[in-house]
CSV table of C-alpha atoms in Angstrom, one decimal:
chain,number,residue,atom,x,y,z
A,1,UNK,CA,0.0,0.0,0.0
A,2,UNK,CA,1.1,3.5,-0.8
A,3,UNK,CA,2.7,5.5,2.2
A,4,UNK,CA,1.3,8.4,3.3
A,5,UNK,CA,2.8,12.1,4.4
A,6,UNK,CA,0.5,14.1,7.6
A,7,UNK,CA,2.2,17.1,9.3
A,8,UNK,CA,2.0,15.9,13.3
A,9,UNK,CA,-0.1,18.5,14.3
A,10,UNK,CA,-2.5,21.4,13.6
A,11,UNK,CA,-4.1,23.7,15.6
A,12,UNK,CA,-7.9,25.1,14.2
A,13,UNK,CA,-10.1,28.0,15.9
A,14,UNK,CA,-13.7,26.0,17.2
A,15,UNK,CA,-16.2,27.1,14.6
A,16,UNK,CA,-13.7,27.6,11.8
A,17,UNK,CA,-12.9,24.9,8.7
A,18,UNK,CA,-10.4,22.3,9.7
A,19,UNK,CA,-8.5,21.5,6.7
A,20,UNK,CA,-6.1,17.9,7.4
A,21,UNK,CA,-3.9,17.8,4.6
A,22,UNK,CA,-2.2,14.1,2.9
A,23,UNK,CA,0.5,13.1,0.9
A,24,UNK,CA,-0.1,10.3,-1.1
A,25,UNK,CA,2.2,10.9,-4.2
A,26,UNK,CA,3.3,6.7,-4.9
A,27,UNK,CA,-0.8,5.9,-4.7
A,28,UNK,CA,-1.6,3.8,-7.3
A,29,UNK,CA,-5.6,3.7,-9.5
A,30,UNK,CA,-6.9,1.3,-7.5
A,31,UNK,CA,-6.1,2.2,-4.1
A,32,UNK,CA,-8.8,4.2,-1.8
A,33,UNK,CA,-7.7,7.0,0.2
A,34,UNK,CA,-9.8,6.4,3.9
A,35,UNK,CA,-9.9,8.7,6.7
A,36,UNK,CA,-10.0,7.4,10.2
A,37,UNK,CA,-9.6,9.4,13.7
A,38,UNK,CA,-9.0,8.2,17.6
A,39,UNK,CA,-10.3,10.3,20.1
A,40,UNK,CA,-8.4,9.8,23.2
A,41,UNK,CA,-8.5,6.0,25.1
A,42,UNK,CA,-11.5,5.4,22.3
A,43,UNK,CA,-11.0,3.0,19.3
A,44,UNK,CA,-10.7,4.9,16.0
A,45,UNK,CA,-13.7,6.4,13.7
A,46,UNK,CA,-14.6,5.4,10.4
A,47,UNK,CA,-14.7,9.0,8.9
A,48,UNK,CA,-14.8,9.1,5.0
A,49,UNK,CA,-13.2,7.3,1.9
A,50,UNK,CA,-12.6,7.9,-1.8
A,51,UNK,CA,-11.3,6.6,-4.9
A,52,UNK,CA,-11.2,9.8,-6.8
A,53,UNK,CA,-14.1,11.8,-7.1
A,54,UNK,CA,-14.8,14.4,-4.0
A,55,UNK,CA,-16.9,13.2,-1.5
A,56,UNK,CA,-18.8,14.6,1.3
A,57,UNK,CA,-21.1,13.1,4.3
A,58,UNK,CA,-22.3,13.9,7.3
A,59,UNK,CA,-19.2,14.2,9.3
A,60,UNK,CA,-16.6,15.8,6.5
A,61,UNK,CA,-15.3,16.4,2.9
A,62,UNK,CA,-12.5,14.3,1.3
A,63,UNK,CA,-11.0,16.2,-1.7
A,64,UNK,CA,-8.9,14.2,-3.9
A,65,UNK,CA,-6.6,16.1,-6.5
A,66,UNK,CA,-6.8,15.3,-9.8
A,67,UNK,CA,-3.5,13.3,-10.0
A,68,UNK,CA,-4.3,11.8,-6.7
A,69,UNK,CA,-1.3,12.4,-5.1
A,70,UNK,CA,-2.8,13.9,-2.4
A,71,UNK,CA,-6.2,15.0,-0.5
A,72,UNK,CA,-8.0,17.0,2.2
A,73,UNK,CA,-10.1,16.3,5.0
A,74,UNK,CA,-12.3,19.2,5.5
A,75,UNK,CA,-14.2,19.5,8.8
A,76,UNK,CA,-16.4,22.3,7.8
A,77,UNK,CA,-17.3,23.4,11.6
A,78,UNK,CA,-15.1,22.3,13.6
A,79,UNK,CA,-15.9,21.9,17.2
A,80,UNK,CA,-14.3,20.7,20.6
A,81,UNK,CA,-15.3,17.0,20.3
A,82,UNK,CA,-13.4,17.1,16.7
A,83,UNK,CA,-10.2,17.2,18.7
A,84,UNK,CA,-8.2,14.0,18.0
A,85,UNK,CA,-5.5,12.0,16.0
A,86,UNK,CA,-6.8,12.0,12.5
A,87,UNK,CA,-5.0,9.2,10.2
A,88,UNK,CA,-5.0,9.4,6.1
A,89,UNK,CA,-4.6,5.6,5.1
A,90,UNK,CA,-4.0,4.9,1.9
A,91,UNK,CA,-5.5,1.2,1.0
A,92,UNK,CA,-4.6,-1.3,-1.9
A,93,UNK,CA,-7.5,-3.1,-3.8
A,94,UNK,CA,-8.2,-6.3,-2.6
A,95,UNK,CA,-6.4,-6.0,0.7
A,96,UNK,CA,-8.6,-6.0,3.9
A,97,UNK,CA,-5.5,-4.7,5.9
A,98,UNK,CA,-5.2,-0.9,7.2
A,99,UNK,CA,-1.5,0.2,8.2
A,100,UNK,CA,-1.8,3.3,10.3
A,101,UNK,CA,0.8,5.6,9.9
A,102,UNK,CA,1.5,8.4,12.9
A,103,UNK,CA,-1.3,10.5,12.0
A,104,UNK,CA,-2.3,14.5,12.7
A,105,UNK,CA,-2.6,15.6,16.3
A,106,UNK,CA,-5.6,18.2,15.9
A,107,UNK,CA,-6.5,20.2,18.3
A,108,UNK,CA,-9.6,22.7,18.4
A,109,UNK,CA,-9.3,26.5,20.3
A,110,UNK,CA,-12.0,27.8,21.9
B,1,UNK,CA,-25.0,1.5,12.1
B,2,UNK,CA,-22.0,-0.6,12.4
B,3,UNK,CA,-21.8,-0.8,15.7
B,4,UNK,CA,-18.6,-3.0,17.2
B,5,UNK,CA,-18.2,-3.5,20.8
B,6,UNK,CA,-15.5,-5.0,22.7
B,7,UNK,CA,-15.6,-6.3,26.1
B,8,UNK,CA,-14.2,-5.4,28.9
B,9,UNK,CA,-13.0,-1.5,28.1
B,10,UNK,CA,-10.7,-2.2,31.1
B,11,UNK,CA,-9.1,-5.2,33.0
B,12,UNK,CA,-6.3,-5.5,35.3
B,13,UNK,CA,-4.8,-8.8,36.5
B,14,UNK,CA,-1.8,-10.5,38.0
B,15,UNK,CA,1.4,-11.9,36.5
B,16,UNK,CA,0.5,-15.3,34.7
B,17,UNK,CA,-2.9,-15.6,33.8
B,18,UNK,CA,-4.8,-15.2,31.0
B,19,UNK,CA,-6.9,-12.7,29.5
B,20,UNK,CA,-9.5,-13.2,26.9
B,21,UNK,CA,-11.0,-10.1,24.9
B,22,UNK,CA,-13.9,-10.5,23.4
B,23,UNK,CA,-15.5,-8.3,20.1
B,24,UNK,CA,-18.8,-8.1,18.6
B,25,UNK,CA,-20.3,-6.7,15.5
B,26,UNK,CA,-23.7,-5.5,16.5
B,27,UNK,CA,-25.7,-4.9,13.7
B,28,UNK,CA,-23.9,-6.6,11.1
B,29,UNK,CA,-22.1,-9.9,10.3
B,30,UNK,CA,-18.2,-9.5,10.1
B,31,UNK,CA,-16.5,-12.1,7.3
B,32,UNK,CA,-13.3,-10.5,8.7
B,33,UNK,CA,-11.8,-9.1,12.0
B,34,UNK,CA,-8.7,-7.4,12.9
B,35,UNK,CA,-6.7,-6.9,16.2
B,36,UNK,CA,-4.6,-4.4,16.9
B,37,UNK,CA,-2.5,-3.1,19.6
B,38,UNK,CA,-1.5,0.3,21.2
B,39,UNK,CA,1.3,1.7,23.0
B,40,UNK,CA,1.2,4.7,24.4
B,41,UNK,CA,1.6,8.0,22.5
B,42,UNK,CA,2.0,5.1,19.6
B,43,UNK,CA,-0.3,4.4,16.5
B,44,UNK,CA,-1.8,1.1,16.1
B,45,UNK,CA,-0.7,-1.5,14.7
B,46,UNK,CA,-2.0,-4.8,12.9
B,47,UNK,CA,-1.8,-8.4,15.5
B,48,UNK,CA,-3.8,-10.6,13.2
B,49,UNK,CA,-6.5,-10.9,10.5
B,50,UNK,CA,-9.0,-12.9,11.2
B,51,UNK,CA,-11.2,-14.6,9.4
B,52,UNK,CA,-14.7,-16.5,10.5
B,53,UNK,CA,-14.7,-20.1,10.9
B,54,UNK,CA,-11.1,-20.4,10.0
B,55,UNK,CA,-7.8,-20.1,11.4
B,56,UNK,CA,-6.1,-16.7,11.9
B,57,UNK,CA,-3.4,-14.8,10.3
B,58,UNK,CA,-0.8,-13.1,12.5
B,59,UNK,CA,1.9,-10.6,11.4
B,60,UNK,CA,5.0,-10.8,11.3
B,61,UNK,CA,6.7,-10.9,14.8
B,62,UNK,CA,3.1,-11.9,16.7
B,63,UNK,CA,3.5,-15.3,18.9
B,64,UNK,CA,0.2,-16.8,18.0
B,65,UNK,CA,0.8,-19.0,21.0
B,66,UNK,CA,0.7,-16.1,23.2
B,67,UNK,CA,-2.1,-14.4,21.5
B,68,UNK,CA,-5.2,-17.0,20.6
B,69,UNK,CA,-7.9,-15.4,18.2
B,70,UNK,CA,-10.9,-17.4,17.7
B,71,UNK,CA,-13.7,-15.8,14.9
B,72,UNK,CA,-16.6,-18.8,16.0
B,73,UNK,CA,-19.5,-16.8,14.2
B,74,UNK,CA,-20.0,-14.0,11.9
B,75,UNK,CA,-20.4,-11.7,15.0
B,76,UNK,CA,-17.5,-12.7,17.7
B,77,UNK,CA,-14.0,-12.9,17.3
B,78,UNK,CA,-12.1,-13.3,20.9
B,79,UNK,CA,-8.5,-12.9,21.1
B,80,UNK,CA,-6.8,-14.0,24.4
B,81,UNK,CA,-3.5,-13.2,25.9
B,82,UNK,CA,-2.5,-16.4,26.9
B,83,UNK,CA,-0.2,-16.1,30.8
B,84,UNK,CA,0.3,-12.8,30.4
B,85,UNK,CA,3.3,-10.4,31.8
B,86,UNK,CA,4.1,-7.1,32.5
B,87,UNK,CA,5.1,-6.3,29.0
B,88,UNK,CA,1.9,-7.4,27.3
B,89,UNK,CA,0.0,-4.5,28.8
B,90,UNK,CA,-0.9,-2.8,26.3
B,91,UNK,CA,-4.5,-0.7,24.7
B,92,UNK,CA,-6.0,-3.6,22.3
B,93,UNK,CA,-8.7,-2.8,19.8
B,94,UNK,CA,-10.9,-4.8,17.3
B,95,UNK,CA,-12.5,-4.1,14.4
B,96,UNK,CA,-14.8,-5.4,12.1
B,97,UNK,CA,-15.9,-5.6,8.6
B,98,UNK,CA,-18.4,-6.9,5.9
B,99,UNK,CA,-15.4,-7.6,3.5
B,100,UNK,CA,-17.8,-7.8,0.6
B,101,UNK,CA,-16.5,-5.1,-1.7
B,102,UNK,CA,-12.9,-4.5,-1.8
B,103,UNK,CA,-14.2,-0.5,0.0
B,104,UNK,CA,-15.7,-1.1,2.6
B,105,UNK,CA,-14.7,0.5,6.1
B,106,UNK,CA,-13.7,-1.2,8.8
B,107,UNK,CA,-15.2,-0.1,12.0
B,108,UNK,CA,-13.4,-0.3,15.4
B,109,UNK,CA,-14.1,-1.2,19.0
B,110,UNK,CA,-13.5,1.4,21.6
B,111,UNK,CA,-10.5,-0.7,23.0
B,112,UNK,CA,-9.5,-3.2,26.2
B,113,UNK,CA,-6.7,-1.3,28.3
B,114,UNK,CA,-5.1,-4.1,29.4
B,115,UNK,CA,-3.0,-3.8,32.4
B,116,UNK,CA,-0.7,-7.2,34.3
B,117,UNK,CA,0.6,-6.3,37.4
């Protein structure tokens, strides 16, 4: 599976846009690009995945660059409870297995 | 939806026994379940794959002695630290998956903090 590039940590003002940027330059067509984040002691969240195309749900916005090299988690109101490590993972078609890299430490300001 | 739990969130014990872990999919039936461990300030990383009604795959460097995973049912793997010691406390977390679809998410277990005195 590709390897993945996260800066350790970002700071974002409560109520503002949290963008979580990831490098993902070696990903190949067929891998998905998934978002997962850990709360403190809690297992990690399912947040969002793509293959190419932008997509959005309830929780966030992945936006994948047109040469897929890399892509952006956008919180689009970020509030307290959004503080956590948030992990780009960069998955391989027709493998089950996620390898968690070191992640982004964000942390929301009041 | 997709709802895993993992029981107990917390266990301490002595020296030498064992430990078992257990890890449900709630509202869903799970071809394929992973366990992972956590040290601190650490990310996770990947123990075994398991797979339901057959044996488990470990990664590289896991004793599968030490660490038995059973996956009975399509909604239970267990994984159990077999005479455990100070060094196996650790935060261990399952997750869970439908495996049909070569996209879909796994979803995790809020964790055992396992702690051998």
């Amino acid at each position: 599976d590709a390897k993945t590039t996260q800066p350790p940590s970002m700071d974002c003002a409560e109520g503002r846009a949290a963008n979580l940027p990831c490098n993902h330059s070696t990903i190949s067509g067929n891998e998905y690009v998934y978002w997962y984040r850990q709360i403190h002691s809690q297992g990690p969240q399912y947040i969002i995945h793509g293959l190419k195309n932008n997509e959005t749900n309830e929780m966030a916005s992945l936006i994948i660059t047109e040469d897929r090299k890399s892509s952006t988690l956008i919180l689009p109101h970020a509030t307290l409870r959004d503080t956590a490590v948030y992990y780009c993972i960069v998955r391989g078609f027709g493998n089950e297995k996620l390898t968690f890299g070191t992640g982004t430490r964000l942390t929301i300001i009041p | 939806g997709a709802v895993v739990s993992q029981h107990p969130s917390r266990v301490i014990c002595k020296s030498g026994t064992s430990v078992k872990i257990e890890c449900r999919s709630l509202d869903f039936q799970a071809t394929t379940m992973f366990w992972y461990r956590q040290f601190p300030k650490k990310s996770l990383m990947l123990m075994a794959t398991s797979n339901e009604g057959s044996k488990a795959t470990y990664e590289q460097g896991v004793e599968k002695d030490k660490f038995l995973i059973n996956h009975a049912s399509l909604t239970l793997s267990t994984l159990t630290v077999t005479s455990a010691h100070p060094e196996d406390s650790s935060f261990y977390i399952c997750s869970a998956t439908t495996g049909t679809g070569d996209n879909q998410p796994q979803h995790f277990g809020d964790g055992t903090r396992l702690s051998i005195l």
